[in-house]
PDB file of C-alpha atoms in Angstrom:
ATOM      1  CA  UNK A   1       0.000   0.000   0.000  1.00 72.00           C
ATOM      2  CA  UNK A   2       2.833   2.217   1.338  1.00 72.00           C
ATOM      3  CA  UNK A   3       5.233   1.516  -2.413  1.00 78.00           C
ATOM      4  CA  UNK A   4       1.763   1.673  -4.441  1.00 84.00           C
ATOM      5  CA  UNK A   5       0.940   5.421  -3.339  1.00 83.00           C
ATOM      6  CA  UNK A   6       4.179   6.656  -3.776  1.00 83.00           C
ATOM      7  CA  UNK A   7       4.826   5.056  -7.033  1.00 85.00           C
ATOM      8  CA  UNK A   8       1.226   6.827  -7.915  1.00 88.00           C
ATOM      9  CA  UNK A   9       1.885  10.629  -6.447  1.00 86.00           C
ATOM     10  CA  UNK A  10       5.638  10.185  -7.471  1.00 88.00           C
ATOM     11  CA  UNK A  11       4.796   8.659 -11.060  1.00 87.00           C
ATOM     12  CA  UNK A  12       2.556  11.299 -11.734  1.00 88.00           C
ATOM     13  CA  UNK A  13       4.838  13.948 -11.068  1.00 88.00           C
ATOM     14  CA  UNK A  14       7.581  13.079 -12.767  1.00 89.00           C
ATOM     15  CA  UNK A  15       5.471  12.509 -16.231  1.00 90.00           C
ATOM     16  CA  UNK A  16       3.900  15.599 -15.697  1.00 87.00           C
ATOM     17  CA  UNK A  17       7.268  17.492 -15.301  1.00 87.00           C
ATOM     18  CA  UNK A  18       8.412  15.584 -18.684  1.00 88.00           C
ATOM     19  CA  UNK A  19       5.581  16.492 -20.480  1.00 86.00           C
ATOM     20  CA  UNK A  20       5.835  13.708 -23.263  1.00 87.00           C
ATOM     21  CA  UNK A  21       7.823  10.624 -23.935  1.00 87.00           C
ATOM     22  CA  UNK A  22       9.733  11.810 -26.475  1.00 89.00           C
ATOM     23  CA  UNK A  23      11.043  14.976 -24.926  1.00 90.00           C
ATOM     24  CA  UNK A  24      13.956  15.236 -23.616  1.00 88.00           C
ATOM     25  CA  UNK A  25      15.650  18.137 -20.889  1.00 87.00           C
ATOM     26  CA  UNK A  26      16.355  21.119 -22.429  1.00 88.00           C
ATOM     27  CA  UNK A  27      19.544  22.007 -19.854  1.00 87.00           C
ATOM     28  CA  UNK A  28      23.266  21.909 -20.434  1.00 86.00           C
ATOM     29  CA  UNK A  29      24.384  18.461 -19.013  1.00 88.00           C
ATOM     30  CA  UNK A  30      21.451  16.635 -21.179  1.00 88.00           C
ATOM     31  CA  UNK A  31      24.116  17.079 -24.360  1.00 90.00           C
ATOM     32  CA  UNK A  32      26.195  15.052 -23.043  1.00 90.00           C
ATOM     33  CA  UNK A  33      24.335  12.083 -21.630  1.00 91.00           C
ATOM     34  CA  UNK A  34      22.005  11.665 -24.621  1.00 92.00           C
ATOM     35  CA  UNK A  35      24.792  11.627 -26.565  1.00 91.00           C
ATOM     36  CA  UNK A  36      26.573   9.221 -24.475  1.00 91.00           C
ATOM     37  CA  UNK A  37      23.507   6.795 -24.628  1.00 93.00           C
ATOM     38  CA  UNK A  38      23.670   7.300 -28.718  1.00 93.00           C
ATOM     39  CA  UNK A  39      27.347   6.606 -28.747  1.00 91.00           C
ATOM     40  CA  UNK A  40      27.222   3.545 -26.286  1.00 91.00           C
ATOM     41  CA  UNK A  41      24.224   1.932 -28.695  1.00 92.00           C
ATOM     42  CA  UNK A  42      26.616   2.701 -31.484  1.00 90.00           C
ATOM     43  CA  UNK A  43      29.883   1.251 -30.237  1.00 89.00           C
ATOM     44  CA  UNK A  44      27.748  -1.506 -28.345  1.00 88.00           C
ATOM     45  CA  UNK A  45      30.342  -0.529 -25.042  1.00 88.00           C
ATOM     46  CA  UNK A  46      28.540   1.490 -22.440  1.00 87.00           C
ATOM     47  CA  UNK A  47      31.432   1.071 -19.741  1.00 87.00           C
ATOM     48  CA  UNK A  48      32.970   3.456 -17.492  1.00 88.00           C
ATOM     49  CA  UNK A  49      36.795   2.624 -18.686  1.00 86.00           C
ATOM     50  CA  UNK A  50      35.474   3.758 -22.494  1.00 84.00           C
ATOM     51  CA  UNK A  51      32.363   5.870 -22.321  1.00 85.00           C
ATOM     52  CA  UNK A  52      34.674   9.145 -21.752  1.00 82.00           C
ATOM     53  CA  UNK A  53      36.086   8.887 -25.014  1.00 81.00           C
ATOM     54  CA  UNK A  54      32.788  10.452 -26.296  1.00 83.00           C
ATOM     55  CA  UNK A  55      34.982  14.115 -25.316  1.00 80.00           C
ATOM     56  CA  UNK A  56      38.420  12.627 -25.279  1.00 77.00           C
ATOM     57  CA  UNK A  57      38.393  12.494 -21.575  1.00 74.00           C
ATOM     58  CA  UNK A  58      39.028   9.434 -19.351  1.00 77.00           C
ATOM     59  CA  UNK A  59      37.528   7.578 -16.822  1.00 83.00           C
ATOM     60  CA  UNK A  60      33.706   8.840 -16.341  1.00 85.00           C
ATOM     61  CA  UNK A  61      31.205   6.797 -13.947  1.00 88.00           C
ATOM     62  CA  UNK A  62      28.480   5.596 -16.327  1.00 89.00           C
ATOM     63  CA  UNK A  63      26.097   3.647 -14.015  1.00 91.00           C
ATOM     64  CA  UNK A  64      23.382   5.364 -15.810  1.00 93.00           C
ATOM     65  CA  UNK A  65      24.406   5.611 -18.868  1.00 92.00           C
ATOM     66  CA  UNK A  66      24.828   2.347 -19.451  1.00 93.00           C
ATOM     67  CA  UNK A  67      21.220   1.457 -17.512  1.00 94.00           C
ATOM     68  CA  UNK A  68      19.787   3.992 -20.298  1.00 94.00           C
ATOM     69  CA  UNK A  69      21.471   1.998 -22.991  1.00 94.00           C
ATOM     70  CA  UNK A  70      20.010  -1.206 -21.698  1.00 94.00           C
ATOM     71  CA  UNK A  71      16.909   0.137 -21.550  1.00 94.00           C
ATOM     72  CA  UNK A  72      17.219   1.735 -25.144  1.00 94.00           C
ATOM     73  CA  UNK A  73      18.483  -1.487 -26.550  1.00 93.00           C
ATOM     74  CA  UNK A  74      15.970  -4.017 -24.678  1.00 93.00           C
ATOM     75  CA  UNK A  75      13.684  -2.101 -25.812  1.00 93.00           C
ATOM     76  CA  UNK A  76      14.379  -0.866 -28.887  1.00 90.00           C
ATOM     77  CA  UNK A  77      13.798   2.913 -27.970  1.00 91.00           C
ATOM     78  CA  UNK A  78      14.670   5.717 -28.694  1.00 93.00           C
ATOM     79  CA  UNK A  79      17.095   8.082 -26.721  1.00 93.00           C
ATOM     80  CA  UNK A  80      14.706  10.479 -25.515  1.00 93.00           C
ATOM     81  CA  UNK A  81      12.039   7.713 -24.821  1.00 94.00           C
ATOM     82  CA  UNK A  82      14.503   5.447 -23.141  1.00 94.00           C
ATOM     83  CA  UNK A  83      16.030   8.394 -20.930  1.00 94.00           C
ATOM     84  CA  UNK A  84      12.529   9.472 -19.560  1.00 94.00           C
ATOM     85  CA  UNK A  85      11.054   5.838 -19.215  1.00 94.00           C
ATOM     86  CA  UNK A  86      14.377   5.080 -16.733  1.00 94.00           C
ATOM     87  CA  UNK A  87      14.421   8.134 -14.966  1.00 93.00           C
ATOM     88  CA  UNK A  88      10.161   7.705 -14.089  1.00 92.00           C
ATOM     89  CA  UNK A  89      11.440   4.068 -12.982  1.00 94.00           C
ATOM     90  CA  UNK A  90      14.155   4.977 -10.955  1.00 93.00           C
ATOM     91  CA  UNK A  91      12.157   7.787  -9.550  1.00 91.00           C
ATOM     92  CA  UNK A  92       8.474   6.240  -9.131  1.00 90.00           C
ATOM     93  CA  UNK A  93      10.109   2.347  -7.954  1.00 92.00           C
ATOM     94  CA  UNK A  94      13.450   1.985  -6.804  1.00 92.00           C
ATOM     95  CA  UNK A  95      13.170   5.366  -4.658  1.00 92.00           C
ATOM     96  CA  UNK A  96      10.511   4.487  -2.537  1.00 91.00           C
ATOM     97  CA  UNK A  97      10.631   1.027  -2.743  1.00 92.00           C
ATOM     98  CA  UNK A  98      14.413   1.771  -1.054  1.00 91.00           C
ATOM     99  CA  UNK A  99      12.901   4.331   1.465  1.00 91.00           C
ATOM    100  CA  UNK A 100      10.349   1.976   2.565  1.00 91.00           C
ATOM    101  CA  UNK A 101      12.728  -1.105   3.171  1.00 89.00           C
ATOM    102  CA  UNK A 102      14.929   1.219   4.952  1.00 90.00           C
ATOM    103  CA  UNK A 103      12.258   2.153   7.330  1.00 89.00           C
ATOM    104  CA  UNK A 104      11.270  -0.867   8.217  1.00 87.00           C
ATOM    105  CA  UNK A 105      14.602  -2.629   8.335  1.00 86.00           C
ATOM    106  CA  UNK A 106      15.633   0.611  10.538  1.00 84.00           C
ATOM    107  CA  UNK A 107      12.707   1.185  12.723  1.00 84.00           C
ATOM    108  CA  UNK A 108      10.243  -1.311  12.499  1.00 80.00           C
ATOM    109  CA  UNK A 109       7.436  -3.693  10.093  1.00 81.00           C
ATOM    110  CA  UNK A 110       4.593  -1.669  11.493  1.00 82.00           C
ATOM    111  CA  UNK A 111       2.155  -0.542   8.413  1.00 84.00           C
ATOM    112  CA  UNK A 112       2.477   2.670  10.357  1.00 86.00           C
ATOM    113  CA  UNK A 113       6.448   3.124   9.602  1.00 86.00           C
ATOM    114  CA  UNK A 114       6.149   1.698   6.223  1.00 86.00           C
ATOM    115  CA  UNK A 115       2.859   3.897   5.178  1.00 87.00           C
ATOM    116  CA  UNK A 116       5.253   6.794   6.801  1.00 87.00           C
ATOM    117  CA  UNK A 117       8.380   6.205   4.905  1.00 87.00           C
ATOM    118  CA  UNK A 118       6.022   5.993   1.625  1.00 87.00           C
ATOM    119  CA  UNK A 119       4.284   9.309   1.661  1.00 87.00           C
ATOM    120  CA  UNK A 120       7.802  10.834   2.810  1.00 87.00           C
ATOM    121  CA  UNK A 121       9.416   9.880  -0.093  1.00 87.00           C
ATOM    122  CA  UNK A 122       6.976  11.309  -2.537  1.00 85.00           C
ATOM    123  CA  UNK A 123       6.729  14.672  -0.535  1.00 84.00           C
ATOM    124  CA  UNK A 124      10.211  15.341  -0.557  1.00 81.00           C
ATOM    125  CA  UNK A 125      10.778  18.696  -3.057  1.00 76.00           C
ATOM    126  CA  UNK A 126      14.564  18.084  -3.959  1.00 81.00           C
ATOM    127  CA  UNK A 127      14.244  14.777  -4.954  1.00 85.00           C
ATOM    128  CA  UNK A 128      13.754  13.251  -7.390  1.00 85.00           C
ATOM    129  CA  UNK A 129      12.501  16.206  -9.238  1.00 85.00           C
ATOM    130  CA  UNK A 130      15.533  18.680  -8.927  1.00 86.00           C
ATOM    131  CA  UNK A 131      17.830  16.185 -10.289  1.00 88.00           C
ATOM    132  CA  UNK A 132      15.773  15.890 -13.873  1.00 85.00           C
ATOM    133  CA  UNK A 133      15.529  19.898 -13.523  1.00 83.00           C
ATOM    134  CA  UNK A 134      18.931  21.505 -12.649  1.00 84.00           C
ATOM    135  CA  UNK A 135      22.194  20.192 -14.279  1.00 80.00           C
ATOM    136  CA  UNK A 136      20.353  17.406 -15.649  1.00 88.00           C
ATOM    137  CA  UNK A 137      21.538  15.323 -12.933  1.00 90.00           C
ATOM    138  CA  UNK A 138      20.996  11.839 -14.467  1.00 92.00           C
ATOM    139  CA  UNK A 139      23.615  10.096 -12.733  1.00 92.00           C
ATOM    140  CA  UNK A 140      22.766  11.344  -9.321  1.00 92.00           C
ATOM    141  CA  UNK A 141      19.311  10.563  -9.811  1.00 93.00           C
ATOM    142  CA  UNK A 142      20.315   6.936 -10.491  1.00 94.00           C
ATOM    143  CA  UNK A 143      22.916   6.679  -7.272  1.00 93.00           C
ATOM    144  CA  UNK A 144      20.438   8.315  -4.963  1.00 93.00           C
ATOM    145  CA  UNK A 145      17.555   6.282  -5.621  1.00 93.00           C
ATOM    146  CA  UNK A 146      19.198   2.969  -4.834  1.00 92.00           C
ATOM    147  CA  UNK A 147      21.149   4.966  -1.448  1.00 94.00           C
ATOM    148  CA  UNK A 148      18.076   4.082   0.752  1.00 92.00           C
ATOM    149  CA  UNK A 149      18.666   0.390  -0.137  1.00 91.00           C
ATOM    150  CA  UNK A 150      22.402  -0.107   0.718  1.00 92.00           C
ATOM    151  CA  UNK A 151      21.720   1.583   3.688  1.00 91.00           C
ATOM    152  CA  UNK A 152      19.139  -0.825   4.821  1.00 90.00           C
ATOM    153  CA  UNK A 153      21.561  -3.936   3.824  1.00 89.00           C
ATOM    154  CA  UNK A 154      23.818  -2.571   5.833  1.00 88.00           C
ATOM    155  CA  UNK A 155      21.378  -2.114   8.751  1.00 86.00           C
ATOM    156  CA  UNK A 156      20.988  -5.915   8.185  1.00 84.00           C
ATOM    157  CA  UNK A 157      24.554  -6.901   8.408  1.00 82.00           C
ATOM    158  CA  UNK A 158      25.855  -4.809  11.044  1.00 79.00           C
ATOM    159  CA  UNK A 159      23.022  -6.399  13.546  1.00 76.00           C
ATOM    160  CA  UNK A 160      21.409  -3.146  14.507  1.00 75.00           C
ATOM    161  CA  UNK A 161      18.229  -3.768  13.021  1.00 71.00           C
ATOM    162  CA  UNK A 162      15.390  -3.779  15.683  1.00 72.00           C
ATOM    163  CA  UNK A 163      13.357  -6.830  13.181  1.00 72.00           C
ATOM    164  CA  UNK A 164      14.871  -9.991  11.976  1.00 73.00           C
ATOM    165  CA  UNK A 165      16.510  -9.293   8.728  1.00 72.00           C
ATOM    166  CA  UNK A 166      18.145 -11.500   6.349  1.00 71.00           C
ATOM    167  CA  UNK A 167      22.095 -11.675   7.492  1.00 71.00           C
ATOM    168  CA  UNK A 168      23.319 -14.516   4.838  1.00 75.00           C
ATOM    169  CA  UNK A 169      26.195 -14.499   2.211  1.00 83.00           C
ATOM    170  CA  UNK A 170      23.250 -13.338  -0.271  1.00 85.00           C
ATOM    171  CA  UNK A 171      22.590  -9.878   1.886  1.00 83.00           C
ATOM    172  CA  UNK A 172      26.761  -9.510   1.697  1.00 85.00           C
ATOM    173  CA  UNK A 173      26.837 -10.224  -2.252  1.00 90.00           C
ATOM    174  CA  UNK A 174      23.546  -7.655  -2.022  1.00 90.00           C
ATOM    175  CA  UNK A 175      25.709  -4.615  -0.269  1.00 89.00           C
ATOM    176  CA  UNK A 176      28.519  -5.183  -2.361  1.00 90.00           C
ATOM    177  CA  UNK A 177      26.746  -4.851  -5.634  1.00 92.00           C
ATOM    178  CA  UNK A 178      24.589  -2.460  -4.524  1.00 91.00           C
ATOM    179  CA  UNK A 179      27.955  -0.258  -3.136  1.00 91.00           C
ATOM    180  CA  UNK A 180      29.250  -0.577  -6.706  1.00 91.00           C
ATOM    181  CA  UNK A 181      26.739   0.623  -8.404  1.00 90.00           C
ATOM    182  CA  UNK A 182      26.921   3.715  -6.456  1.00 90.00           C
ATOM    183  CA  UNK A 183      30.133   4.117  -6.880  1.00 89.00           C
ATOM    184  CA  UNK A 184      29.981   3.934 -11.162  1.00 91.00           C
ATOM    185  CA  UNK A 185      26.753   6.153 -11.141  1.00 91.00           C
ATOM    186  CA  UNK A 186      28.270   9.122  -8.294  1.00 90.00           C
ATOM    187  CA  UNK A 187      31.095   8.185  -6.271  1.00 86.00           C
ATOM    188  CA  UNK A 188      29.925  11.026  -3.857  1.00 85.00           C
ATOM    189  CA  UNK A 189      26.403   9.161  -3.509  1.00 89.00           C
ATOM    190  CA  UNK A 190      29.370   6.375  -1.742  1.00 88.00           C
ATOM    191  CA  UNK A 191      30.214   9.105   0.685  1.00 85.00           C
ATOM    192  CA  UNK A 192      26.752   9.944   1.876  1.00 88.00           C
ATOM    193  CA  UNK A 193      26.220   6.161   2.364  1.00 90.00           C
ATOM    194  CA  UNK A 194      29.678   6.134   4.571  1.00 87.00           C
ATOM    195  CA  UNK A 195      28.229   8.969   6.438  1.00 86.00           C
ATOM    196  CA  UNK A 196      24.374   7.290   6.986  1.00 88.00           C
ATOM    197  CA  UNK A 197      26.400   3.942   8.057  1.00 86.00           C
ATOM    198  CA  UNK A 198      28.989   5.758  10.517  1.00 85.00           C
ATOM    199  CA  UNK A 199      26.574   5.211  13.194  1.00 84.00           C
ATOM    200  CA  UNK A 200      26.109   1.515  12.824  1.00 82.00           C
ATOM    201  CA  UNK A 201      29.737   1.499  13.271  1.00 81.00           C
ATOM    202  CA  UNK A 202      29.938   3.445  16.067  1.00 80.00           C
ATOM    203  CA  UNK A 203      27.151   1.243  17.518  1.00 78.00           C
ATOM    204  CA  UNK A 204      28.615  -1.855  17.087  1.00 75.00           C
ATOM    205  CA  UNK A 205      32.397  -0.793  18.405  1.00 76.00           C
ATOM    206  CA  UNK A 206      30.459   0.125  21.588  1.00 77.00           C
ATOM    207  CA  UNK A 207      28.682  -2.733  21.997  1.00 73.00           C
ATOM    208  CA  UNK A 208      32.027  -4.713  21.201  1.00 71.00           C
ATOM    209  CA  UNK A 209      33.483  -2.403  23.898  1.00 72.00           C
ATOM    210  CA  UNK A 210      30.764  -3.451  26.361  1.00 72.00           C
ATOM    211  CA  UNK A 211      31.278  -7.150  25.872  1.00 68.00           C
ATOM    212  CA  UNK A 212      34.773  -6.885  25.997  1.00 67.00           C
ATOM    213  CA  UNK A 213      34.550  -5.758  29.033  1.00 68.00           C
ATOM    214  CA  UNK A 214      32.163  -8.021  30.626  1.00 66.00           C
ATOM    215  CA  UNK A 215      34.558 -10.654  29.053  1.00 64.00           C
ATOM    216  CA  UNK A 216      31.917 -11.743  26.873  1.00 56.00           C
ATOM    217  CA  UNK A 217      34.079 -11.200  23.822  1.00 58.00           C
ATOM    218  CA  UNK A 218      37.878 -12.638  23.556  1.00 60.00           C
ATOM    219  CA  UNK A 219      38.716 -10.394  21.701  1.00 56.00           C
ATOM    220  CA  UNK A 220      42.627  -8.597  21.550  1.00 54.00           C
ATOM    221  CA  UNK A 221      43.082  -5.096  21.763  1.00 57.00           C
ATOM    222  CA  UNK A 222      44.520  -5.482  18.445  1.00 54.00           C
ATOM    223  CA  UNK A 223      41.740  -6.818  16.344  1.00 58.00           C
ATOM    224  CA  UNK A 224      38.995  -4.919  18.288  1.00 58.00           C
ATOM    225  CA  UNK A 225      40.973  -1.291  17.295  1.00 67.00           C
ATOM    226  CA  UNK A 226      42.176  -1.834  14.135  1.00 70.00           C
ATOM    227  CA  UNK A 227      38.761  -2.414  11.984  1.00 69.00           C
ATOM    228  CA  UNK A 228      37.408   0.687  13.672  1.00 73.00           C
ATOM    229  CA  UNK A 229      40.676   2.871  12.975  1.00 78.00           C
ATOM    230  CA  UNK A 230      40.715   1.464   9.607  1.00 79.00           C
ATOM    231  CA  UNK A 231      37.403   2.650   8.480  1.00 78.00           C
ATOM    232  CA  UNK A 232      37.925   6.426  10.301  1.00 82.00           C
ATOM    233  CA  UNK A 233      41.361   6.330   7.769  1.00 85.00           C
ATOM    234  CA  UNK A 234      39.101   5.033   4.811  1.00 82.00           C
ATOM    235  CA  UNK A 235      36.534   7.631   5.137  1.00 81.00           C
ATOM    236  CA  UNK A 236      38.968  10.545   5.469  1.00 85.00           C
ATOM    237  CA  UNK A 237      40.662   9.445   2.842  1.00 86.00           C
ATOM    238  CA  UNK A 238      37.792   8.965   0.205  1.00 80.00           C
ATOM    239  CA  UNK A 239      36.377  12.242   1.807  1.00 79.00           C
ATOM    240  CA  UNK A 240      39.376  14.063   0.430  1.00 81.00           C
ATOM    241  CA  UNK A 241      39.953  11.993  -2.750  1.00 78.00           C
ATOM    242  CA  UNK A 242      35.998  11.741  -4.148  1.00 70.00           C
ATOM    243  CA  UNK A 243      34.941  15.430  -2.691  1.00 70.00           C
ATOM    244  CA  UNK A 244      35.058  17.872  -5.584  1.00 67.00           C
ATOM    245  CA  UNK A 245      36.890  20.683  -4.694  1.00 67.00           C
ATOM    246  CA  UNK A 246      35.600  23.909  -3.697  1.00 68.00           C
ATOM    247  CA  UNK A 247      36.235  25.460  -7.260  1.00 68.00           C
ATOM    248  CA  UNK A 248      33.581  23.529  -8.874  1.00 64.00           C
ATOM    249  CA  UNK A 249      31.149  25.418  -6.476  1.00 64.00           C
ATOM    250  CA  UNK A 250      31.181  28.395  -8.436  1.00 66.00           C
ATOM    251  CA  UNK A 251      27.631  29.788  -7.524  1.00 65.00           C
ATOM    252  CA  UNK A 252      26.706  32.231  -4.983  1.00 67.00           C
ATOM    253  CA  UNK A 253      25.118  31.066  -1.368  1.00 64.00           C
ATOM    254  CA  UNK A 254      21.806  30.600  -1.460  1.00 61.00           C
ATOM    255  CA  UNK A 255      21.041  29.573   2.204  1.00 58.00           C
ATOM    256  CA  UNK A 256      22.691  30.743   4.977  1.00 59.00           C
ATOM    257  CA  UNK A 257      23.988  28.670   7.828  1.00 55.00           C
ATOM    258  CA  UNK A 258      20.960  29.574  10.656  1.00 56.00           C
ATOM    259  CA  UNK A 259      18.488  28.571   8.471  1.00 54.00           C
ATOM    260  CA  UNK A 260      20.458  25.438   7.517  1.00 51.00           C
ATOM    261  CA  UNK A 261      20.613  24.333  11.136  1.00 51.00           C
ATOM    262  CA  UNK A 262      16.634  25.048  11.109  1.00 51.00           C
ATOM    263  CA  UNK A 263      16.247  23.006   8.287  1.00 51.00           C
ATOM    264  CA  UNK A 264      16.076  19.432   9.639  1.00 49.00           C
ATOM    265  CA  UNK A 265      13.780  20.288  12.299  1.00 48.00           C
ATOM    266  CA  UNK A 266      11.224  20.732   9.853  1.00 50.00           C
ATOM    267  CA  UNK A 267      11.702  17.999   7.719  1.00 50.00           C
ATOM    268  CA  UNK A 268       8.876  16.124   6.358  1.00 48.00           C
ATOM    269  CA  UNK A 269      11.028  13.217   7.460  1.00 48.00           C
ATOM    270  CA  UNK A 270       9.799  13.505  10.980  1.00 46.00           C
ATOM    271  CA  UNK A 271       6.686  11.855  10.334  1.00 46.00           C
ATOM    272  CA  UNK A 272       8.280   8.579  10.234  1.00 50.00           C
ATOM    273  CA  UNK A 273       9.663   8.841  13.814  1.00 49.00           C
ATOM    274  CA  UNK A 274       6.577   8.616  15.752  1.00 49.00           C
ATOM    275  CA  UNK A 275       5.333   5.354  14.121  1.00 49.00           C
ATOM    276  CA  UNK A 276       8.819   3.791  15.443  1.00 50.00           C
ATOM    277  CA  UNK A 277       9.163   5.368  19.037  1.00 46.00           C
ATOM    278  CA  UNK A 278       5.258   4.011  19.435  1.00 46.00           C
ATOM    279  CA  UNK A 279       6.694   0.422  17.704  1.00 49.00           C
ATOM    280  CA  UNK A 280       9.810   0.576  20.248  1.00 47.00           C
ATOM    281  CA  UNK A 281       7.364   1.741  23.447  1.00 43.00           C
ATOM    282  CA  UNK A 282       4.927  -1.112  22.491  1.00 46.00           C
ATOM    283  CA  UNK A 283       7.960  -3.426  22.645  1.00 47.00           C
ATOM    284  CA  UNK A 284       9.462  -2.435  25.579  1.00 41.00           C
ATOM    285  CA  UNK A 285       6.667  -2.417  27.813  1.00 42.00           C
ATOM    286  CA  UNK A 286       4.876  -5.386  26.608  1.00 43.00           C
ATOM    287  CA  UNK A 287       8.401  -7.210  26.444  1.00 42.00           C
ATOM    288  CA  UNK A 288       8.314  -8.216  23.190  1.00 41.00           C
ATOM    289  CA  UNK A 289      10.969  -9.128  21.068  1.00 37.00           C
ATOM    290  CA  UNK A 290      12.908  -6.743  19.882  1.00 34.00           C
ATOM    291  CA  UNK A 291      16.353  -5.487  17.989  1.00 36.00           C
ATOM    292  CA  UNK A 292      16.591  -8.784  16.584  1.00 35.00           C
ATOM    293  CA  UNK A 293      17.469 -10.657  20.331  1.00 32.00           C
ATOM    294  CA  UNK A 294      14.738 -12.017  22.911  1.00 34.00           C
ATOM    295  CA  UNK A 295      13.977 -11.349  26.391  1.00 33.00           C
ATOM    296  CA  UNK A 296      15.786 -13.530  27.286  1.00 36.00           C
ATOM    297  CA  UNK A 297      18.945 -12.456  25.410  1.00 36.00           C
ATOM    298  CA  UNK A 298      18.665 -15.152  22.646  1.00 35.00           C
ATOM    299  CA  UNK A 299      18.776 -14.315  18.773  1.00 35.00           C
ATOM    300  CA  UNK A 300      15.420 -14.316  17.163  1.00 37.00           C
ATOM    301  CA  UNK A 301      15.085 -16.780  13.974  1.00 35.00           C
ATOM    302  CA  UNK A 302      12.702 -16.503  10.972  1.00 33.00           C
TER     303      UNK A 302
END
């Protein structure tokens, strides 16, 4: 019910900003990635290591262009049609469908979180819709919409999911599939899902810390420092590699820093928090099974 709505308010939105299926965005970045769909159907190579040569550049991250291309060629569309049919998928399906497993792998299965986490990701006004309007931002579009996913596979793997969740070899292969593709459609989309998953990791190095302790966990100084330090040194050091630098921000401020702060506080987001405190109250005081362990500290199975 939650995925169906969305797919409706957000569908209809996005076909109504395109206008037709044959149009196509009339901004500056649309050159190039029609172009690059055209010259990946021509060449039959849509990959990341070749697509650049389009401009006699190098290495380009062409997650989407290459999904465009599939599409295009499955198909047997054209550009403009198979450009607008992938961005209304990627932006009426895979977005919520991600937001709404998220929610529920985060917070809880209640209908409540999951209708919640549906009608917030068709409010939201920056996305999907400023992507296909400023830039166009194809790519980012594609990266963003499958975010909400990897972030719920790693809610699943890193144990801090308050539902049973899949933890097998198949929700690993998931994550690391679903991590590349971010990285080859916007390596900075990688970043934002480093910054989402900090947390978990700072969750499960306390809880480490806590059965160390307790001598619960034989576990050496060593090995319990050196995973954490390692991924503090990998994220500082992909921050400062993948973030553009500050000369590509060219334009002038157009929010200042109070009203930034302000920001989140209003978010539409919000709405999805009550429906999980109520889930986690309910829990607690009833004591239910919860955060994926028992009452009586044993793992819950499927």
């Amino acid at each position: 019910m939650a995925c169906a709505l969305a797919l409706a308010v957000v569908g209809a939105r996005v076909m109504q900003a395109i206008g037709g299926p044959e149009h196509f965005s009339q901004t500056y970045d649309a050159v190039f990635h029609l172009n690059s769909v055209k010259y990946a159907l021509d060449t039959g190579n849509a990959s990341s290591l070749t697509i650049g040569d389009m401009t006699g550049g190098g290495f380009y991250p062409a997650g989407w262009n290459a999904v465009a291309t599939l599409v295009a060629s499955t198909f047997a569309l054209d550009v403009p049609v198979a450009v607008n049919l992938t961005s209304i998928v990627l932006a009426a399906v895979f977005w919520p469908l991600g937001c709404v497993l998220a929610a529920r792998w985060t917070i809880g299965r209640s209908s409540a979180v999951a209708l919640a986490a549906g009608i917030a990701s068709a409010s939201l006004g920056a996305f999907p819709l400023l992507m296909m309007d400023f830039g166009v931002l194809y790519p980012n579009l594609l990266s963003i919409s499958i975010l909400p996913g990897s972030i719920a596979l790693a809610a699943a793997i890193s144990r801090v999911s308050p539902v049973w969740v899949p933890r097998d070899l198949s929700a690993v292969l998931a994550l690391l599939l679903s991590l590349a593709g971010l990285l080859v459609a916007h390596p900075t989309t990688f970043m934002a899902w480093l910054t989402w998953t900090a947390p978990m990791v700072g969750v499960l190095a306390w809880k480490a810390f806590k059965l160390r302790r307790r001598g619960l966990l034989r576990l050496g100084r060593a090995r319990f420092m050196v995973p954490l330090i390692g991924y503090c040194v990998v994220f500082l050091i992909l921050w400062i590699v993948l973030r553009p630098p500050s000369d590509a921000s060219f334009w002038a401020r157009t929010i200042r820093s109070r009203k930034l702060s302000a920001k989140p506080l209003f978010s539409l987001r919000w709405i999805c928090l009550p429906p999980g405190w109520w889930h986690r109250w309910r829990s607690w005081a009833f004591g239910r099974r919860w955060g994926g362990f028992g009452t009586n500290g044993s793992q819950e199975s499927s």
